[in-house]
Amino acid sequence: MKSSWTWIVGAAALSLAVDGCATAKKEAPAAIVWNTAMDAALADAGKSGRPILLDLYTDWCQWCKALDDTTFTDPQFVAFSKRFTCAKVNAEVDTVTAARYRVKSYPSVIILKPDGTEIDRVVGYYRAPEFMSQVEDYLAGRNTLASMVAAESTHGKNPQFLAKLADRYFEHGLYDEAKAHYLRLVALDPANKSGLVDDALMSLARMSRKDKDYAAARKYAQAVLDRYPSGDEMRSAFLEVGVNWKRSGHLENAWKVFVDYARKFPEDEDAPYAREQADTLADKLGHTITIPRSLKGHTL
């Protein structure tokens, strides 16, 4: 699973006729009418028999805003949405619903039966065609987590299958199961011939960070740097080490990592982030020099 330290922004607003995602309390972008309370969505789905599209978002999630701006404004998606009862819930406000569905990554759009039982979920940002294709698959029982678990006895020694299954567990907030499968992949392919092992280690790092186990997160990220320094996850691992030193309160160590990153990769797209972190930490630590003078031409 890939990540980026940069995000995009935006939002819009329109309205839609009642026969779409019905009985809403508030209108959200894209002309889709959303229920803004889970109880209202369940009541509407119970009456209509429609499945539920539950969008769990946060105010700080820029990819959530990107969904609002693009995917949810797409006319094809607006028409598609009429097949569902739609709900849009702030996961940091309705923490009960977020906890019920073990949502730890945003955006997460969960496809539910009318009674609220999960069918599967779309995690992350996708444009309308890809988004709708995933939902159609899930409604037909294709590519669901349940279907992959059923296929594990046959495909469980295939690195690509293991990686995908581990990712699905990760997306579903089932971290223990995800960890077990990522570690199985690491053991199966120590030379990283599949090109997936460094991704698995980074997912282990991110899961550990989300669970506030910063030492474990550093360990997994450092393993990427030590074992696969030429891999495409190397720079993300570099930053992950710094972030987890900072989260654990080891500010001096974090500062050194961010300065080192900015020095080694001055033209990288994440160099401004590293420089900003280094300067912020320098202020807290009382350092008078943050980044070598030769890099000061790169503006923050």
PDB file of C-alpha atoms in Angstrom:
ATOM      1  CA  MET A   1       0.000   0.000   0.000  1.00  0.00           C
ATOM      2  CA  LYS A   2       1.423   3.304  -0.997  1.00  0.00           C
ATOM      3  CA  SER A   3       1.277   6.539   0.902  1.00  0.00           C
ATOM      4  CA  SER A   4       2.048  10.173   0.257  1.00  0.00           C
ATOM      5  CA  TRP A   5       2.858  13.034   2.625  1.00  0.00           C
ATOM      6  CA  THR A   6       1.144  15.544   0.367  1.00  0.00           C
ATOM      7  CA  TRP A   7      -2.578  15.953  -0.107  1.00  0.00           C
ATOM      8  CA  ILE A   8      -5.158  17.723  -2.252  1.00  0.00           C
ATOM      9  CA  VAL A   9      -8.081  19.899  -1.154  1.00  0.00           C
ATOM     10  CA  GLY A  10     -11.553  21.029  -2.154  1.00  0.00           C
ATOM     11  CA  ALA A  11     -15.340  20.740  -1.676  1.00  0.00           C
ATOM     12  CA  ALA A  12     -18.616  21.734  -3.406  1.00  0.00           C
ATOM     13  CA  ALA A  13     -22.381  21.613  -2.760  1.00  0.00           C
ATOM     14  CA  LEU A  14     -25.633  20.979  -4.696  1.00  0.00           C
ATOM     15  CA  SER A  15     -28.972  19.140  -4.121  1.00  0.00           C
ATOM     16  CA  LEU A  16     -30.769  16.080  -5.536  1.00  0.00           C
ATOM     17  CA  ALA A  17     -34.384  14.878  -5.736  1.00  0.00           C
ATOM     18  CA  VAL A  18     -35.765  12.838  -2.843  1.00  0.00           C
ATOM     19  CA  ASP A  19     -36.003   9.559  -4.800  1.00  0.00           C
ATOM     20  CA  GLY A  20     -32.211   9.175  -4.688  1.00  0.00           C
ATOM     21  CA  CYS A  21     -30.515   8.546  -1.340  1.00  0.00           C
ATOM     22  CA  ALA A  22     -33.631   9.482   0.552  1.00  0.00           C
ATOM     23  CA  THR A  23     -34.834  10.994   3.864  1.00  0.00           C
ATOM     24  CA  ALA A  24     -31.653  12.961   4.428  1.00  0.00           C
ATOM     25  CA  LYS A  25     -31.167  15.574   7.098  1.00  0.00           C
ATOM     26  CA  LYS A  26     -28.427  17.467   5.269  1.00  0.00           C
ATOM     27  CA  GLU A  27     -27.159  17.809   1.730  1.00  0.00           C
ATOM     28  CA  ALA A  28     -23.532  17.021   0.935  1.00  0.00           C
ATOM     29  CA  PRO A  29     -21.539  17.800  -2.199  1.00  0.00           C
ATOM     30  CA  ALA A  30     -22.245  16.249  -5.545  1.00  0.00           C
ATOM     31  CA  ALA A  31     -26.026  16.559  -5.544  1.00  0.00           C
ATOM     32  CA  ILE A  32     -26.317  13.401  -3.473  1.00  0.00           C
ATOM     33  CA  VAL A  33     -28.595  13.716  -0.473  1.00  0.00           C
ATOM     34  CA  TRP A  34     -27.028  12.042   2.540  1.00  0.00           C
ATOM     35  CA  ASN A  35     -28.306  10.957   5.900  1.00  0.00           C
ATOM     36  CA  THR A  36     -26.053  12.483   8.532  1.00  0.00           C
ATOM     37  CA  ALA A  37     -27.013  10.095  11.335  1.00  0.00           C
ATOM     38  CA  MET A  38     -26.595   6.325  11.282  1.00  0.00           C
ATOM     39  CA  ASP A  39     -29.986   5.726  12.892  1.00  0.00           C
ATOM     40  CA  ALA A  40     -31.697   7.668  10.101  1.00  0.00           C
ATOM     41  CA  ALA A  41     -29.835   5.692   7.450  1.00  0.00           C
ATOM     42  CA  LEU A  42     -30.787   2.359   9.019  1.00  0.00           C
ATOM     43  CA  ALA A  43     -34.418   3.438   9.289  1.00  0.00           C
ATOM     44  CA  ASP A  44     -34.524   4.478   5.640  1.00  0.00           C
ATOM     45  CA  ALA A  45     -32.790   1.300   4.464  1.00  0.00           C
ATOM     46  CA  GLY A  46     -35.168  -0.780   6.536  1.00  0.00           C
ATOM     47  CA  LYS A  47     -38.148   0.791   4.783  1.00  0.00           C
ATOM     48  CA  SER A  48     -36.719   0.805   1.269  1.00  0.00           C
ATOM     49  CA  GLY A  49     -34.728  -2.432   1.345  1.00  0.00           C
ATOM     50  CA  ARG A  50     -31.795  -0.611  -0.260  1.00  0.00           C
ATOM     51  CA  PRO A  51     -28.193  -1.326   0.761  1.00  0.00           C
ATOM     52  CA  ILE A  52     -26.354   1.489   2.499  1.00  0.00           C
ATOM     53  CA  LEU A  53     -23.328   3.460   1.332  1.00  0.00           C
ATOM     54  CA  LEU A  54     -21.752   4.779   4.541  1.00  0.00           C
ATOM     55  CA  ASP A  55     -19.054   7.426   4.031  1.00  0.00           C
ATOM     56  CA  LEU A  56     -16.981   7.744   7.206  1.00  0.00           C
ATOM     57  CA  TYR A  57     -14.778  10.836   6.984  1.00  0.00           C
ATOM     58  CA  THR A  58     -12.860  13.335   9.105  1.00  0.00           C
ATOM     59  CA  ASP A  59     -12.553  17.091   8.711  1.00  0.00           C
ATOM     60  CA  TRP A  60      -8.769  16.869   8.290  1.00  0.00           C
ATOM     61  CA  CYS A  61      -8.819  14.121   5.627  1.00  0.00           C
ATOM     62  CA  GLN A  62      -7.989  15.784   2.315  1.00  0.00           C
ATOM     63  CA  TRP A  63      -8.723  12.655   0.259  1.00  0.00           C
ATOM     64  CA  CYS A  64     -12.204  12.676   1.810  1.00  0.00           C
ATOM     65  CA  LYS A  65     -12.627  16.175   0.408  1.00  0.00           C
ATOM     66  CA  ALA A  66     -11.294  14.957  -2.926  1.00  0.00           C
ATOM     67  CA  LEU A  67     -14.037  12.315  -3.032  1.00  0.00           C
ATOM     68  CA  ASP A  68     -16.592  15.051  -2.367  1.00  0.00           C
ATOM     69  CA  ASP A  69     -15.167  17.232  -5.124  1.00  0.00           C
ATOM     70  CA  THR A  70     -14.767  14.661  -7.886  1.00  0.00           C
ATOM     71  CA  THR A  71     -16.176  11.169  -7.365  1.00  0.00           C
ATOM     72  CA  PHE A  72     -19.353  12.248  -5.584  1.00  0.00           C
ATOM     73  CA  THR A  73     -19.991  15.004  -8.132  1.00  0.00           C
ATOM     74  CA  ASP A  74     -19.649  12.693 -11.112  1.00  0.00           C
ATOM     75  CA  PRO A  75     -23.065  12.380 -12.839  1.00  0.00           C
ATOM     76  CA  GLN A  76     -22.572   8.632 -13.267  1.00  0.00           C
ATOM     77  CA  PHE A  77     -21.958   8.236  -9.555  1.00  0.00           C
ATOM     78  CA  VAL A  78     -24.910  10.437  -8.656  1.00  0.00           C
ATOM     79  CA  ALA A  79     -27.151   8.183 -10.762  1.00  0.00           C
ATOM     80  CA  PHE A  80     -25.501   5.089  -9.251  1.00  0.00           C
ATOM     81  CA  SER A  81     -26.156   6.385  -5.736  1.00  0.00           C
ATOM     82  CA  LYS A  82     -29.918   6.185  -6.233  1.00  0.00           C
ATOM     83  CA  ARG A  83     -29.670   2.444  -5.703  1.00  0.00           C
ATOM     84  CA  PHE A  84     -28.578   3.047  -2.108  1.00  0.00           C
ATOM     85  CA  THR A  85     -29.447   4.749   1.111  1.00  0.00           C
ATOM     86  CA  CYS A  86     -26.508   7.109   1.565  1.00  0.00           C
ATOM     87  CA  ALA A  87     -24.988   8.204   4.853  1.00  0.00           C
ATOM     88  CA  LYS A  88     -22.134  10.602   5.543  1.00  0.00           C
ATOM     89  CA  VAL A  89     -20.820  10.489   9.111  1.00  0.00           C
ATOM     90  CA  ASN A  90     -17.915  12.286  10.763  1.00  0.00           C
ATOM     91  CA  ALA A  91     -15.945   9.448  12.378  1.00  0.00           C
ATOM     92  CA  GLU A  92     -14.555  11.755  15.064  1.00  0.00           C
ATOM     93  CA  VAL A  93     -18.065  12.818  16.064  1.00  0.00           C
ATOM     94  CA  ASP A  94     -19.921   9.507  15.756  1.00  0.00           C
ATOM     95  CA  THR A  95     -17.181   7.453  17.337  1.00  0.00           C
ATOM     96  CA  VAL A  96     -19.594   4.610  18.083  1.00  0.00           C
ATOM     97  CA  THR A  97     -20.236   3.970  14.392  1.00  0.00           C
ATOM     98  CA  ALA A  98     -16.540   4.317  13.555  1.00  0.00           C
ATOM     99  CA  ALA A  99     -15.657   1.801  16.265  1.00  0.00           C
ATOM    100  CA  ARG A 100     -18.428  -0.590  15.225  1.00  0.00           C
ATOM    101  CA  TYR A 101     -16.899  -0.896  11.754  1.00  0.00           C
ATOM    102  CA  ARG A 102     -13.266  -0.684  12.970  1.00  0.00           C
ATOM    103  CA  VAL A 103     -12.496   2.302  10.751  1.00  0.00           C
ATOM    104  CA  LYS A 104      -8.892   3.466  11.108  1.00  0.00           C
ATOM    105  CA  SER A 105      -8.159   4.752   7.597  1.00  0.00           C
ATOM    106  CA  TYR A 106      -9.853   7.566   5.697  1.00  0.00           C
ATOM    107  CA  PRO A 107     -11.759   7.863   3.528  1.00  0.00           C
ATOM    108  CA  SER A 108     -13.628   4.630   4.174  1.00  0.00           C
ATOM    109  CA  VAL A 109     -16.911   4.040   2.380  1.00  0.00           C
ATOM    110  CA  ILE A 110     -18.627   0.954   3.730  1.00  0.00           C
ATOM    111  CA  ILE A 111     -21.223  -1.002   1.784  1.00  0.00           C
ATOM    112  CA  LEU A 112     -23.832  -2.385   4.160  1.00  0.00           C
ATOM    113  CA  LYS A 113     -26.871  -4.587   3.970  1.00  0.00           C
ATOM    114  CA  PRO A 114     -30.094  -2.784   4.963  1.00  0.00           C
ATOM    115  CA  ASP A 115     -29.696  -4.094   8.516  1.00  0.00           C
ATOM    116  CA  GLY A 116     -26.221  -2.559   8.852  1.00  0.00           C
ATOM    117  CA  THR A 117     -24.203  -5.741   8.300  1.00  0.00           C
ATOM    118  CA  GLU A 118     -21.034  -4.977   6.353  1.00  0.00           C
ATOM    119  CA  ILE A 119     -20.624  -6.389   2.855  1.00  0.00           C
ATOM    120  CA  ASP A 120     -17.224  -4.764   2.260  1.00  0.00           C
ATOM    121  CA  ARG A 121     -15.605  -1.349   1.972  1.00  0.00           C
ATOM    122  CA  VAL A 122     -13.800   0.997  -0.392  1.00  0.00           C
ATOM    123  CA  VAL A 123     -10.796   2.530   1.370  1.00  0.00           C
ATOM    124  CA  GLY A 124      -8.916   5.465  -0.101  1.00  0.00           C
ATOM    125  CA  TYR A 125      -9.572   7.742  -3.037  1.00  0.00           C
ATOM    126  CA  TYR A 126     -10.912   6.446  -6.361  1.00  0.00           C
ATOM    127  CA  ARG A 127     -12.590   8.229  -9.234  1.00  0.00           C
ATOM    128  CA  ALA A 128     -16.153   7.283 -10.034  1.00  0.00           C
ATOM    129  CA  PRO A 129     -15.618   4.430 -12.561  1.00  0.00           C
ATOM    130  CA  GLU A 130     -13.166   2.562 -10.329  1.00  0.00           C
ATOM    131  CA  PHE A 131     -15.231   3.260  -7.235  1.00  0.00           C
ATOM    132  CA  MET A 132     -18.441   1.960  -8.786  1.00  0.00           C
ATOM    133  CA  SER A 133     -16.657  -1.090 -10.174  1.00  0.00           C
ATOM    134  CA  GLN A 134     -15.462  -2.048  -6.694  1.00  0.00           C
ATOM    135  CA  VAL A 135     -18.926  -1.636  -5.229  1.00  0.00           C
ATOM    136  CA  GLU A 136     -20.488  -3.728  -8.004  1.00  0.00           C
ATOM    137  CA  ASP A 137     -17.946  -6.479  -7.316  1.00  0.00           C
ATOM    138  CA  TYR A 138     -18.734  -6.461  -3.620  1.00  0.00           C
ATOM    139  CA  LEU A 139     -22.479  -6.600  -4.177  1.00  0.00           C
ATOM    140  CA  ALA A 140     -21.895  -9.627  -6.441  1.00  0.00           C
ATOM    141  CA  GLY A 141     -19.629 -11.292  -3.859  1.00  0.00           C
ATOM    142  CA  ARG A 142     -16.478 -10.781  -5.912  1.00  0.00           C
ATOM    143  CA  ASN A 143     -13.146  -9.670  -4.412  1.00  0.00           C
ATOM    144  CA  THR A 144     -14.601  -9.285  -0.942  1.00  0.00           C
ATOM    145  CA  LEU A 145     -12.530  -9.972   2.130  1.00  0.00           C
ATOM    146  CA  ALA A 146     -14.737 -12.989   2.835  1.00  0.00           C
ATOM    147  CA  SER A 147     -14.155 -14.429  -0.638  1.00  0.00           C
ATOM    148  CA  MET A 148     -10.404 -13.964  -0.300  1.00  0.00           C
ATOM    149  CA  VAL A 149     -10.321 -15.654   3.089  1.00  0.00           C
ATOM    150  CA  ALA A 150     -12.156 -18.596   1.529  1.00  0.00           C
ATOM    151  CA  ALA A 151      -9.521 -18.790  -1.207  1.00  0.00           C
ATOM    152  CA  GLU A 152      -6.528 -18.665   1.135  1.00  0.00           C
ATOM    153  CA  SER A 153      -6.161 -22.432   1.432  1.00  0.00           C
ATOM    154  CA  THR A 154      -5.552 -22.583  -2.317  1.00  0.00           C
ATOM    155  CA  HIS A 155      -3.541 -19.400  -2.909  1.00  0.00           C
ATOM    156  CA  GLY A 156      -1.942 -18.759   0.477  1.00  0.00           C
ATOM    157  CA  LYS A 157       1.641 -19.322  -0.745  1.00  0.00           C
ATOM    158  CA  ASN A 158       1.357 -16.828  -3.585  1.00  0.00           C
ATOM    159  CA  PRO A 159       3.054 -13.523  -2.623  1.00  0.00           C
ATOM    160  CA  GLN A 160       0.622 -11.420  -4.658  1.00  0.00           C
ATOM    161  CA  PHE A 161      -2.367 -13.084  -3.023  1.00  0.00           C
ATOM    162  CA  LEU A 162      -0.863 -12.789   0.469  1.00  0.00           C
ATOM    163  CA  ALA A 163      -0.120  -9.101  -0.055  1.00  0.00           C
ATOM    164  CA  LYS A 164      -3.629  -8.368  -1.275  1.00  0.00           C
ATOM    165  CA  LEU A 165      -5.263 -10.317   1.539  1.00  0.00           C
ATOM    166  CA  ALA A 166      -3.091  -8.585   4.129  1.00  0.00           C
ATOM    167  CA  ASP A 167      -4.028  -5.208   2.606  1.00  0.00           C
ATOM    168  CA  ARG A 168      -7.710  -6.083   2.854  1.00  0.00           C
ATOM    169  CA  TYR A 169      -7.342  -7.005   6.526  1.00  0.00           C
ATOM    170  CA  PHE A 170      -5.488  -3.710   7.039  1.00  0.00           C
ATOM    171  CA  GLU A 171      -8.288  -1.751   5.345  1.00  0.00           C
ATOM    172  CA  HIS A 172     -10.858  -3.494   7.530  1.00  0.00           C
ATOM    173  CA  GLY A 173      -9.039  -2.475  10.709  1.00  0.00           C
ATOM    174  CA  LEU A 174      -8.220  -6.120  11.474  1.00  0.00           C
ATOM    175  CA  TYR A 175      -4.633  -5.394  12.382  1.00  0.00           C
ATOM    176  CA  ASP A 176      -3.761  -8.696  14.060  1.00  0.00           C
ATOM    177  CA  GLU A 177      -4.802 -10.642  10.954  1.00  0.00           C
ATOM    178  CA  ALA A 178      -3.081  -8.137   8.665  1.00  0.00           C
ATOM    179  CA  LYS A 179       0.145  -8.333  10.666  1.00  0.00           C
ATOM    180  CA  ALA A 180       0.180 -12.127  10.541  1.00  0.00           C
ATOM    181  CA  HIS A 181      -0.210 -12.128   6.758  1.00  0.00           C
ATOM    182  CA  TYR A 182       2.350  -9.383   6.134  1.00  0.00           C
ATOM    183  CA  LEU A 183       4.875 -11.261   8.262  1.00  0.00           C
ATOM    184  CA  ARG A 184       4.111 -14.459   6.384  1.00  0.00           C
ATOM    185  CA  LEU A 185       4.868 -12.607   3.136  1.00  0.00           C
ATOM    186  CA  VAL A 186       8.147 -11.271   4.552  1.00  0.00           C
ATOM    187  CA  ALA A 187       9.180 -14.809   5.532  1.00  0.00           C
ATOM    188  CA  LEU A 188       8.070 -16.257   2.188  1.00  0.00           C
ATOM    189  CA  ASP A 189      10.037 -13.790   0.051  1.00  0.00           C
ATOM    190  CA  PRO A 190      13.078 -12.487   1.989  1.00  0.00           C
ATOM    191  CA  ALA A 191      14.855 -11.457  -1.214  1.00  0.00           C
ATOM    192  CA  ASN A 192      11.814  -9.379  -2.196  1.00  0.00           C
ATOM    193  CA  LYS A 193      11.629 -10.962  -5.641  1.00  0.00           C
ATOM    194  CA  SER A 194       7.937 -10.055  -5.708  1.00  0.00           C
ATOM    195  CA  GLY A 195       8.669  -6.391  -4.994  1.00  0.00           C
ATOM    196  CA  LEU A 196       5.995  -6.545  -2.303  1.00  0.00           C
ATOM    197  CA  VAL A 197       7.961  -7.177   0.883  1.00  0.00           C
ATOM    198  CA  ASP A 198       9.084  -3.570   1.384  1.00  0.00           C
ATOM    199  CA  ASP A 199       5.436  -2.524   0.940  1.00  0.00           C
ATOM    200  CA  ALA A 200       4.442  -5.088   3.575  1.00  0.00           C
ATOM    201  CA  LEU A 201       7.022  -3.771   6.032  1.00  0.00           C
ATOM    202  CA  MET A 202       5.783  -0.217   5.482  1.00  0.00           C
ATOM    203  CA  SER A 203       2.215  -1.315   6.114  1.00  0.00           C
ATOM    204  CA  LEU A 204       3.395  -2.940   9.342  1.00  0.00           C
ATOM    205  CA  ALA A 205       5.056   0.351  10.265  1.00  0.00           C
ATOM    206  CA  ARG A 206       1.896   2.353   9.585  1.00  0.00           C
ATOM    207  CA  MET A 207      -0.304  -0.056  11.519  1.00  0.00           C
ATOM    208  CA  SER A 208       2.073   0.140  14.475  1.00  0.00           C
ATOM    209  CA  ARG A 209       2.043   3.943  14.326  1.00  0.00           C
ATOM    210  CA  LYS A 210      -1.758   4.021  14.271  1.00  0.00           C
ATOM    211  CA  ASP A 211      -1.705   1.808  17.374  1.00  0.00           C
ATOM    212  CA  LYS A 212       0.868   4.180  18.959  1.00  0.00           C
ATOM    213  CA  ASP A 213       3.545   1.488  19.058  1.00  0.00           C
ATOM    214  CA  TYR A 214       6.215   3.843  17.782  1.00  0.00           C
ATOM    215  CA  ALA A 215       9.167   1.574  18.556  1.00  0.00           C
ATOM    216  CA  ALA A 216       7.676  -1.191  16.401  1.00  0.00           C
ATOM    217  CA  ALA A 217       6.873   1.299  13.644  1.00  0.00           C
ATOM    218  CA  ARG A 218      10.511   2.446  13.590  1.00  0.00           C
ATOM    219  CA  LYS A 219      11.692  -1.160  13.570  1.00  0.00           C
ATOM    220  CA  TYR A 220       9.692  -2.056  10.473  1.00  0.00           C
ATOM    221  CA  ALA A 221      10.626   1.134   8.642  1.00  0.00           C
ATOM    222  CA  GLN A 222      14.279   0.670   9.521  1.00  0.00           C
ATOM    223  CA  ALA A 223      14.088  -2.878   8.145  1.00  0.00           C
ATOM    224  CA  VAL A 224      13.127  -1.383   4.772  1.00  0.00           C
ATOM    225  CA  LEU A 225      16.163   0.916   4.882  1.00  0.00           C
ATOM    226  CA  ASP A 226      18.514  -1.875   5.929  1.00  0.00           C
ATOM    227  CA  ARG A 227      17.274  -4.657   3.636  1.00  0.00           C
ATOM    228  CA  TYR A 228      15.912  -2.894   0.557  1.00  0.00           C
ATOM    229  CA  PRO A 229      17.701   0.467   0.255  1.00  0.00           C
ATOM    230  CA  SER A 230      17.134   0.577  -3.497  1.00  0.00           C
ATOM    231  CA  GLY A 231      13.411  -0.211  -3.244  1.00  0.00           C
ATOM    232  CA  ASP A 232      10.638   2.243  -4.023  1.00  0.00           C
ATOM    233  CA  GLU A 233       9.615   2.444  -0.351  1.00  0.00           C
ATOM    234  CA  MET A 234      13.023   3.585   0.868  1.00  0.00           C
ATOM    235  CA  ARG A 235      12.216   7.302   1.096  1.00  0.00           C
ATOM    236  CA  SER A 236       8.848   6.697   2.743  1.00  0.00           C
ATOM    237  CA  ALA A 237      10.620   4.471   5.273  1.00  0.00           C
ATOM    238  CA  PHE A 238      13.197   7.200   5.905  1.00  0.00           C
ATOM    239  CA  LEU A 239      10.444   9.679   6.809  1.00  0.00           C
ATOM    240  CA  GLU A 240       8.546   7.062   8.792  1.00  0.00           C
ATOM    241  CA  VAL A 241      11.547   6.634  11.073  1.00  0.00           C
ATOM    242  CA  GLY A 242      11.618  10.384  11.705  1.00  0.00           C
ATOM    243  CA  VAL A 243       7.894  10.630  12.309  1.00  0.00           C
ATOM    244  CA  ASN A 244       7.977   7.852  14.880  1.00  0.00           C
ATOM    245  CA  TRP A 245      10.960   9.303  16.718  1.00  0.00           C
ATOM    246  CA  LYS A 246       8.935  12.519  16.945  1.00  0.00           C
ATOM    247  CA  ARG A 247       5.725  10.787  18.045  1.00  0.00           C
ATOM    248  CA  SER A 248       7.596   8.966  20.812  1.00  0.00           C
ATOM    249  CA  GLY A 249       9.077  12.225  22.120  1.00  0.00           C
ATOM    250  CA  HIS A 250      12.659  11.663  20.925  1.00  0.00           C
ATOM    251  CA  LEU A 251      12.866  15.062  19.261  1.00  0.00           C
ATOM    252  CA  GLU A 252      16.637  15.182  18.811  1.00  0.00           C
ATOM    253  CA  ASN A 253      16.615  11.886  16.927  1.00  0.00           C
ATOM    254  CA  ALA A 254      13.672  13.026  14.818  1.00  0.00           C
ATOM    255  CA  TRP A 255      15.397  16.319  13.995  1.00  0.00           C
ATOM    256  CA  LYS A 256      18.521  14.491  12.791  1.00  0.00           C
ATOM    257  CA  VAL A 257      16.442  12.227  10.522  1.00  0.00           C
ATOM    258  CA  PHE A 258      14.554  15.110   8.900  1.00  0.00           C
ATOM    259  CA  VAL A 259      17.734  17.164   8.382  1.00  0.00           C
ATOM    260  CA  ASP A 260      19.425  14.110   6.893  1.00  0.00           C
ATOM    261  CA  TYR A 261      16.490  13.556   4.526  1.00  0.00           C
ATOM    262  CA  ALA A 262      16.519  17.163   3.341  1.00  0.00           C
ATOM    263  CA  ARG A 263      20.293  16.978   2.799  1.00  0.00           C
ATOM    264  CA  LYS A 264      20.192  13.711   0.839  1.00  0.00           C
ATOM    265  CA  PHE A 265      17.084  14.392  -1.247  1.00  0.00           C
ATOM    266  CA  PRO A 266      16.825  18.180  -1.694  1.00  0.00           C
ATOM    267  CA  GLU A 267      14.775  17.910  -4.894  1.00  0.00           C
ATOM    268  CA  ASP A 268      12.352  15.259  -3.621  1.00  0.00           C
ATOM    269  CA  GLU A 269       8.663  16.190  -3.402  1.00  0.00           C
ATOM    270  CA  ASP A 270       8.733  15.455   0.340  1.00  0.00           C
ATOM    271  CA  ALA A 271      11.856  17.536   1.006  1.00  0.00           C
ATOM    272  CA  PRO A 272       9.770  20.631   1.935  1.00  0.00           C
ATOM    273  CA  TYR A 273       7.943  18.515   4.521  1.00  0.00           C
ATOM    274  CA  ALA A 274      11.261  17.273   5.939  1.00  0.00           C
ATOM    275  CA  ARG A 275      12.659  20.816   6.092  1.00  0.00           C
ATOM    276  CA  GLU A 276       9.535  22.108   7.790  1.00  0.00           C
ATOM    277  CA  GLN A 277       9.699  19.343  10.376  1.00  0.00           C
ATOM    278  CA  ALA A 278      13.399  19.966  10.939  1.00  0.00           C
ATOM    279  CA  ASP A 279      12.883  23.698  11.479  1.00  0.00           C
ATOM    280  CA  THR A 280       9.928  23.163  13.815  1.00  0.00           C
ATOM    281  CA  LEU A 281      11.902  20.697  15.891  1.00  0.00           C
ATOM    282  CA  ALA A 282      14.931  22.994  15.878  1.00  0.00           C
ATOM    283  CA  ASP A 283      12.829  25.724  17.476  1.00  0.00           C
ATOM    284  CA  LYS A 284      11.713  23.337  20.216  1.00  0.00           C
ATOM    285  CA  LEU A 285      15.243  22.074  20.793  1.00  0.00           C
ATOM    286  CA  GLY A 286      16.856  25.496  20.715  1.00  0.00           C
ATOM    287  CA  HIS A 287      19.114  24.700  17.778  1.00  0.00           C
ATOM    288  CA  THR A 288      20.383  27.714  15.864  1.00  0.00           C
ATOM    289  CA  ILE A 289      21.184  25.765  12.684  1.00  0.00           C
ATOM    290  CA  THR A 290      18.521  23.546  11.212  1.00  0.00           C
ATOM    291  CA  ILE A 291      19.444  22.731   7.612  1.00  0.00           C
ATOM    292  CA  PRO A 292      22.788  23.243   5.865  1.00  0.00           C
ATOM    293  CA  ARG A 293      23.086  26.645   4.233  1.00  0.00           C
ATOM    294  CA  SER A 294      23.460  25.016   0.805  1.00  0.00           C
ATOM    295  CA  LEU A 295      19.848  23.848   0.999  1.00  0.00           C
ATOM    296  CA  LYS A 296      18.326  27.170   2.010  1.00  0.00           C
ATOM    297  CA  GLY A 297      17.503  27.997  -1.585  1.00  0.00           C
ATOM    298  CA  HIS A 298      14.738  25.404  -1.442  1.00  0.00           C
ATOM    299  CA  THR A 299      11.796  27.314  -0.031  1.00  0.00           C
ATOM    300  CA  LEU A 300       9.369  25.767   2.391  1.00  0.00           C
TER     301      LEU A 300
END
